[in-house]
XYZ file of C-alpha atoms in Angstrom:
378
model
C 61.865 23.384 -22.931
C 60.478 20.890 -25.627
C 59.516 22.445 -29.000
C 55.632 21.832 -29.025
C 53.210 24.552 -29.903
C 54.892 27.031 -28.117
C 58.286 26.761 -26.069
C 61.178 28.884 -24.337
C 64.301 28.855 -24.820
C 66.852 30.209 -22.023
C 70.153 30.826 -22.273
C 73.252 32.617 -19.631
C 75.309 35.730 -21.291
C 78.900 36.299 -20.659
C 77.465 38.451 -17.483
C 75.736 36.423 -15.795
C 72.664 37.956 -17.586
C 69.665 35.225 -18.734
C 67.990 35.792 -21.998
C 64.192 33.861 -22.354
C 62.980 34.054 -25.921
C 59.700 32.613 -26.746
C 58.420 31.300 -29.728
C 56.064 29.611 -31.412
C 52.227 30.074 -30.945
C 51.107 31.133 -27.422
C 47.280 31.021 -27.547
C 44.659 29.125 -25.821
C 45.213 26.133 -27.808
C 49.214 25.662 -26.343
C 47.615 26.797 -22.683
C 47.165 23.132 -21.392
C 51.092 22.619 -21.854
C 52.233 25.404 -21.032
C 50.860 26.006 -17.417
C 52.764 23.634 -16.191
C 55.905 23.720 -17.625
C 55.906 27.447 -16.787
C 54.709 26.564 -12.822
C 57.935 24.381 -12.550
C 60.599 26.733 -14.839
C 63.324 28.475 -12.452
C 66.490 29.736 -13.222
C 69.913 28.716 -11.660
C 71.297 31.599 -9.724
C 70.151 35.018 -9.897
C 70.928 37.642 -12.706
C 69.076 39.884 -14.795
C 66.419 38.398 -16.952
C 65.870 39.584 -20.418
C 62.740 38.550 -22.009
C 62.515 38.753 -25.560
C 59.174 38.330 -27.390
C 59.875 39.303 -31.146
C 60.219 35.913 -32.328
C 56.359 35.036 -31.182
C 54.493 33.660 -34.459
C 51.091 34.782 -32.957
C 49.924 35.324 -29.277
C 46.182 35.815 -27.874
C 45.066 37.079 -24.252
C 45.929 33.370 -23.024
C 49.550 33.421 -23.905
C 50.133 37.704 -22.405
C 48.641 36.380 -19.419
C 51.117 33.402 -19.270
C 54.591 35.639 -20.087
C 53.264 38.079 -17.742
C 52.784 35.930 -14.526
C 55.883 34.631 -15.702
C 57.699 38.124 -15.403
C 55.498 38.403 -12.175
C 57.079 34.950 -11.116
C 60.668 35.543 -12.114
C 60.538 39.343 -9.768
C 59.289 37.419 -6.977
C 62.199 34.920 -7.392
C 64.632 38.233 -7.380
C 65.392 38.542 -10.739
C 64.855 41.792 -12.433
C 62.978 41.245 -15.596
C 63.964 43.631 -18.772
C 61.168 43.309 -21.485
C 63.844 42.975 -24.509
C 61.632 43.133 -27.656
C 58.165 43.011 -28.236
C 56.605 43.312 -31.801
C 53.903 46.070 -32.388
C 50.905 44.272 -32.927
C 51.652 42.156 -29.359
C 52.848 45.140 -27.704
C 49.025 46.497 -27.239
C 47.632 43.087 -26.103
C 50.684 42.319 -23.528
C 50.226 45.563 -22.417
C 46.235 45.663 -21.576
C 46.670 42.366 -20.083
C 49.838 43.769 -17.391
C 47.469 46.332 -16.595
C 44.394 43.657 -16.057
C 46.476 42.034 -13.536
C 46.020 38.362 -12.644
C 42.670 37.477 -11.699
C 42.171 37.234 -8.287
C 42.055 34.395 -5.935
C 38.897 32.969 -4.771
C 39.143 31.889 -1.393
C 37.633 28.976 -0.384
C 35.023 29.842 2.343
C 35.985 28.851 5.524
C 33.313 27.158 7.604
C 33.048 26.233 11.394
C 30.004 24.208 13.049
C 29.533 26.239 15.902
C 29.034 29.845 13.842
C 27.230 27.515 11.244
C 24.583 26.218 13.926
C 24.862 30.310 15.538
C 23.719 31.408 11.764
C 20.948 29.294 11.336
C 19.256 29.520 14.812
C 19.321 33.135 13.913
C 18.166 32.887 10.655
C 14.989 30.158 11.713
C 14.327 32.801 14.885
C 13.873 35.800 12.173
C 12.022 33.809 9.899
C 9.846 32.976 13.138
C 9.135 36.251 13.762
C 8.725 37.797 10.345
C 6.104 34.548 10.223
C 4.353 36.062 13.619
C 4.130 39.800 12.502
C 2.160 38.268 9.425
C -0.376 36.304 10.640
C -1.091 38.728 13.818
C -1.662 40.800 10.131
C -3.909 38.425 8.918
C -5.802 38.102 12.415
C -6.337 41.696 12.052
C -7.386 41.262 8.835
C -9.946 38.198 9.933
C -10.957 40.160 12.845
C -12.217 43.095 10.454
C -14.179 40.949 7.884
C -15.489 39.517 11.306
C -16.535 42.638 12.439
C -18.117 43.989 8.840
C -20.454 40.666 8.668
C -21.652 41.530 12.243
C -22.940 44.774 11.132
C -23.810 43.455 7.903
C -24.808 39.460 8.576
C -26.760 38.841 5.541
C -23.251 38.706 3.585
C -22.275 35.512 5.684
C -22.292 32.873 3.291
C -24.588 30.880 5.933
C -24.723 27.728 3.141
C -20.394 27.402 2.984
C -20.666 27.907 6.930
C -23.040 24.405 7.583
C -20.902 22.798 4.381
C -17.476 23.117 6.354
C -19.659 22.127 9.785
C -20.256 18.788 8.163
C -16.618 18.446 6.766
C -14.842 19.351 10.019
C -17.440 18.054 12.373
C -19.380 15.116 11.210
C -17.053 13.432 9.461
C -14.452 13.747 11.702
C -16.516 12.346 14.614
C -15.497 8.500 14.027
C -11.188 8.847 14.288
C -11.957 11.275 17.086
C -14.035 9.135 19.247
C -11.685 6.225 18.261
C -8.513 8.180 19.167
C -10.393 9.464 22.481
C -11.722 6.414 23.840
C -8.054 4.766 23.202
C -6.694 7.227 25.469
C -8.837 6.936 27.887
C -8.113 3.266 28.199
C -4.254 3.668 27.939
C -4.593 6.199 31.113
C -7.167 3.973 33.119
C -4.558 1.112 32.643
C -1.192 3.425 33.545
C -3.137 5.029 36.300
C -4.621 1.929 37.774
C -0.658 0.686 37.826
C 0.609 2.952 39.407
C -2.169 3.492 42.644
C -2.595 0.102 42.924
C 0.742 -0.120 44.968
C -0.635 2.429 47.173
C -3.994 0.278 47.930
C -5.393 3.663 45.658
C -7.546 2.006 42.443
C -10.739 3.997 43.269
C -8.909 7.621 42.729
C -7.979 6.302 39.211
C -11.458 7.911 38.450
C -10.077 11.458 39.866
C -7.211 11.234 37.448
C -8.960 10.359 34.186
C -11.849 13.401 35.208
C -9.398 15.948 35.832
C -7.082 14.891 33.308
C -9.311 14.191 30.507
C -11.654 17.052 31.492
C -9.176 20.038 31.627
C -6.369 18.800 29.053
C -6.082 15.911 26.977
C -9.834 15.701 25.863
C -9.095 19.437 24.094
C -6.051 19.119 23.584
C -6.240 15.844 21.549
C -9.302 17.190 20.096
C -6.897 20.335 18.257
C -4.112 18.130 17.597
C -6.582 15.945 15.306
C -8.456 18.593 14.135
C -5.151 20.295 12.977
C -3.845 17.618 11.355
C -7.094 17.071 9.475
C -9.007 20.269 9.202
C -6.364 22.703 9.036
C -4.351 20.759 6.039
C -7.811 20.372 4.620
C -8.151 24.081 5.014
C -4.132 24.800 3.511
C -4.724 22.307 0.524
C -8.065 23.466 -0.575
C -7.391 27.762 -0.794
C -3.795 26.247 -1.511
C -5.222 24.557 -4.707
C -7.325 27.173 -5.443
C -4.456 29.464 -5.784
C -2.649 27.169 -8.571
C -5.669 27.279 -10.341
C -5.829 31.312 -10.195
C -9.244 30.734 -8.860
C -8.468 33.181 -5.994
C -7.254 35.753 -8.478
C -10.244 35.362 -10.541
C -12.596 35.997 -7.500
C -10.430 39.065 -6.798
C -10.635 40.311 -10.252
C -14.567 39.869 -9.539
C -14.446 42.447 -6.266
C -15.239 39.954 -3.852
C -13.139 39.866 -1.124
C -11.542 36.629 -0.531
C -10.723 37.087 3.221
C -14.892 37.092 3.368
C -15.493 34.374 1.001
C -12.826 31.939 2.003
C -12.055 32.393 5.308
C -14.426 33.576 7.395
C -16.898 30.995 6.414
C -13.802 28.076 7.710
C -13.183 29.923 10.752
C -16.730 30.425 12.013
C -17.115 26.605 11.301
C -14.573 25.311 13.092
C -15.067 27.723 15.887
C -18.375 26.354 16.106
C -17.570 22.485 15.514
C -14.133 22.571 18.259
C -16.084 22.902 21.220
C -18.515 20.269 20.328
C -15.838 17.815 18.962
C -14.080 18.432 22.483
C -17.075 17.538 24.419
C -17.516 14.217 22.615
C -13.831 13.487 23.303
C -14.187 14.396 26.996
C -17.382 11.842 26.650
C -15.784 9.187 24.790
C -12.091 9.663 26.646
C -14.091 8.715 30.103
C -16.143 5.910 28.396
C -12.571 3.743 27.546
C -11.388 5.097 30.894
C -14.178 3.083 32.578
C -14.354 0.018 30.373
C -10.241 -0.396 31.645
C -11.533 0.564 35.116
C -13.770 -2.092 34.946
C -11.723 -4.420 33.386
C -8.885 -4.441 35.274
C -10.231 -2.824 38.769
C -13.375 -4.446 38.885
C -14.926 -0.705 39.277
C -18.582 -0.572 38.293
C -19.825 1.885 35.741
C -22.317 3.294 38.937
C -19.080 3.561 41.367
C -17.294 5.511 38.180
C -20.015 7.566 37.862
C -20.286 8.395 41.541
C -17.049 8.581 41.910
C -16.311 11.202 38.998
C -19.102 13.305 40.316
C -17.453 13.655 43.300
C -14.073 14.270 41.869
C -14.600 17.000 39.280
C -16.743 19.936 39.497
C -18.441 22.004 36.547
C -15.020 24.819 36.273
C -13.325 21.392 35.278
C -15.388 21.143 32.117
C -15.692 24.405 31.327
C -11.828 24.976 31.329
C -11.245 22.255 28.927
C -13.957 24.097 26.355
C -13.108 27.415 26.875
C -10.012 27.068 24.975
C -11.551 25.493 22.049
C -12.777 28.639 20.372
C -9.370 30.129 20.644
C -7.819 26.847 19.185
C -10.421 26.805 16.521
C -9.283 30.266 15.563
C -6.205 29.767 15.372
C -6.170 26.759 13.544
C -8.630 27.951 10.814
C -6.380 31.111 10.220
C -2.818 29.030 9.845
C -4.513 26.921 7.959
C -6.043 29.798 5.381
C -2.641 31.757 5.897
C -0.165 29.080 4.314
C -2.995 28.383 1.785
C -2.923 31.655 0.086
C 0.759 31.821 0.290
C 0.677 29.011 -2.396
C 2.589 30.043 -5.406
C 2.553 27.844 -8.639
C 2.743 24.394 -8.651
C 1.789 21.408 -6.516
C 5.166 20.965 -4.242
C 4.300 24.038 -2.921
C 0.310 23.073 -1.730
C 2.063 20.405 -0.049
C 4.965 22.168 1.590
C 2.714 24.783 2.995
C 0.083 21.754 3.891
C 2.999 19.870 5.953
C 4.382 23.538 7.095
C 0.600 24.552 8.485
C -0.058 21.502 10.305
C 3.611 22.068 12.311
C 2.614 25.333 13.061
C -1.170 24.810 14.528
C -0.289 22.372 16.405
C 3.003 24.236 18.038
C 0.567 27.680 18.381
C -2.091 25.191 19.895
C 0.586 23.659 22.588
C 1.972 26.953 23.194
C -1.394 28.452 23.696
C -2.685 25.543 26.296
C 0.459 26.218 28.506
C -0.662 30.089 28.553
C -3.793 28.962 29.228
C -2.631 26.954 32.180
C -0.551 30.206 33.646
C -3.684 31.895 33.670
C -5.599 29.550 35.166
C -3.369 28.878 38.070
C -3.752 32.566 38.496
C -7.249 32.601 38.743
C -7.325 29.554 40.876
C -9.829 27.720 38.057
């Protein structure tokens, strides 16, 4: 071994026995060098090993661990390693860091797609759930305050009730009606298609009443709402909550649930069922501007013909749901907003993360609502 730093010299005895001295400084410093040379040292042959270390000019924890996993290295190769000659003030240090024992391995993690995808499906499904146990908890919690301004009304904050009427209802009226009367026209024009090959353009008027009536008018109607009251609702209370202003009104003994919430709920539970109505209204307006346009169907025949097609459970199974949409979209909406927790990514994680959810409870909901229906033959 070259003479740097630190070295080894080796050398064969008349019998057959090898003798490694080292020497020089074996510290941290002489580490780099060392490691490999010492990876790729092997003796010729087999034979006894002595190992002498008097002639070290200093050593540190670095170099004990390097002549013991050579000693360790030499065993495995069969030779039986004989400690020759150690000075005192080594002996202590070499023989702490024999004891230590090599540090041990770090296996690389071993990955595979399939228990990978298994993982975090089953991670996402208990999040999911952990998510449902809480807000049925915070329903529970709504449903009390609900109950306690009952018996007590005059603690309804009647003025933040018609303010969040006007902000969910009003102002949302012109992308709704917009949004509605589009749809109408895109199923008028797909409907008309498709019965005109069967000599069938009047019934086109059956389709958009049922349709529009019973599904699409509400459902649209929550979708928007969700996407624009709800995030409203999450960024607001979510905002609030950066600003401690929620913790301040605690600190005051008002109860937040009460001051907050309620008054967002009762709004929207009041403003859904109207908003839905003007959908259904302007959803069958574009439906019979296309009918006209492109089936030469009067607004009188539409009229008479819807009249004759849908019946008054029609309508009132596309608002019944709205209160129960409302609901639930006002309490996701507050939910995710007081989960908000110190800075502004989060307002808008929960924001994007509240949205996702009404409108998945709100799709989920309609097709239980269906079920039911078909059950009751409505």
């Amino acid at each position: 071994m070259a003479r740097e730093r630190a070295w080894l010299e080796s050398s064969r005895a008349g019998d057959g026995e090898w003798r490694l001295t080292a020497l020089g400084h074996w510290d941290l410093k002489a580490a780099g060098s060392l490691s490999g040379t010492l990876d790729r040292f092997a003796l010729d042959g087999g034979g006894a090993v002595s190992l002498d270390l008097s002639r070290l000019d200093a050593m540190d924890t670095v170099g004990a661990y390097l002549l013991s996993a050579l000693s360790d290295r030499l065993k495995a190769a069969g030779h039986g390693v004989d400690l020759a000659a150690i000075r005192p003030e080594h002996a202590a240090l070499f023989d702490a860091v024999r004891e230590v024992g090599p540090p041990p391995v770090e296996r690389a993690a071993t990955h595979h797609p399939i228990l990978d995808m298994l993982e975090r499906t089953g991670r996402t499904a208990v999040d999911g759930l952990r998510e449902g146990r809480d807000l049925l908890s915070f329903l529970g919690l709504i449903a009390i305050t609900f109950g306690r301004l009952i018996v007590n009304p005059r603690r309804l904050r009647f003025r933040s009730v018609m303010f969040h009427i006007e902000q969910t209802g009003l102002n949302a009226l012109p992308i709704l009606g917009l949004l509605s009367f589009l749809i109408g026209v895109v199923l008028a024009f797909q409907g008309a298609d498709q019965l005109r090959r069967f000599g069938a353009e009047l019934f086109v008027v059956n389709l958009l009443g049922v349709s529009i009536l019973r599904e699409i008018g509400i459902l649209m109607t929550a979708i928007i709402v969700a996407g624009r009251s709800g995030s409203a609702f999450t960024a607001q209370i979510g905002t609030m909550k950066v600003n401690q202003e929620v913790d301040a009104i605690s600190t005051l003994g008002l109860d937040v649930v009460e001051l907050l919430v309620v008054p967002r709920a009762l709004a929207l539970m009041i403003t859904l069922p109207l908003l839905a109505f003007y959908a259904d209204i302007m959803g069958l307006f574009g439906g019979a501007v296309m009918s006209y346009a492109t089936l030469d169907i009067t607004f009188g025949q539409f009229i008479r013909q819807l009249h004759g097609a849908v019946t008054l459970p029609h309508f009132l199974v596309g608002l019944v749901k709205a209160p129960v949409f409302a609901l639930v979209i006002a309490m996701v909406g507050c939910y995710e907003g007081l989960k908000v927790s110190g800075s502004a990514e989060s307002v808008g994680t929960l924001t994007t993360k509240s949205v996702v959810e009404s409108i998945f409870l709100v799709i989920v909901l309609d097709a239980v609502f269906s079920v039911l229906f078909s059950f009751l033959r409505l």
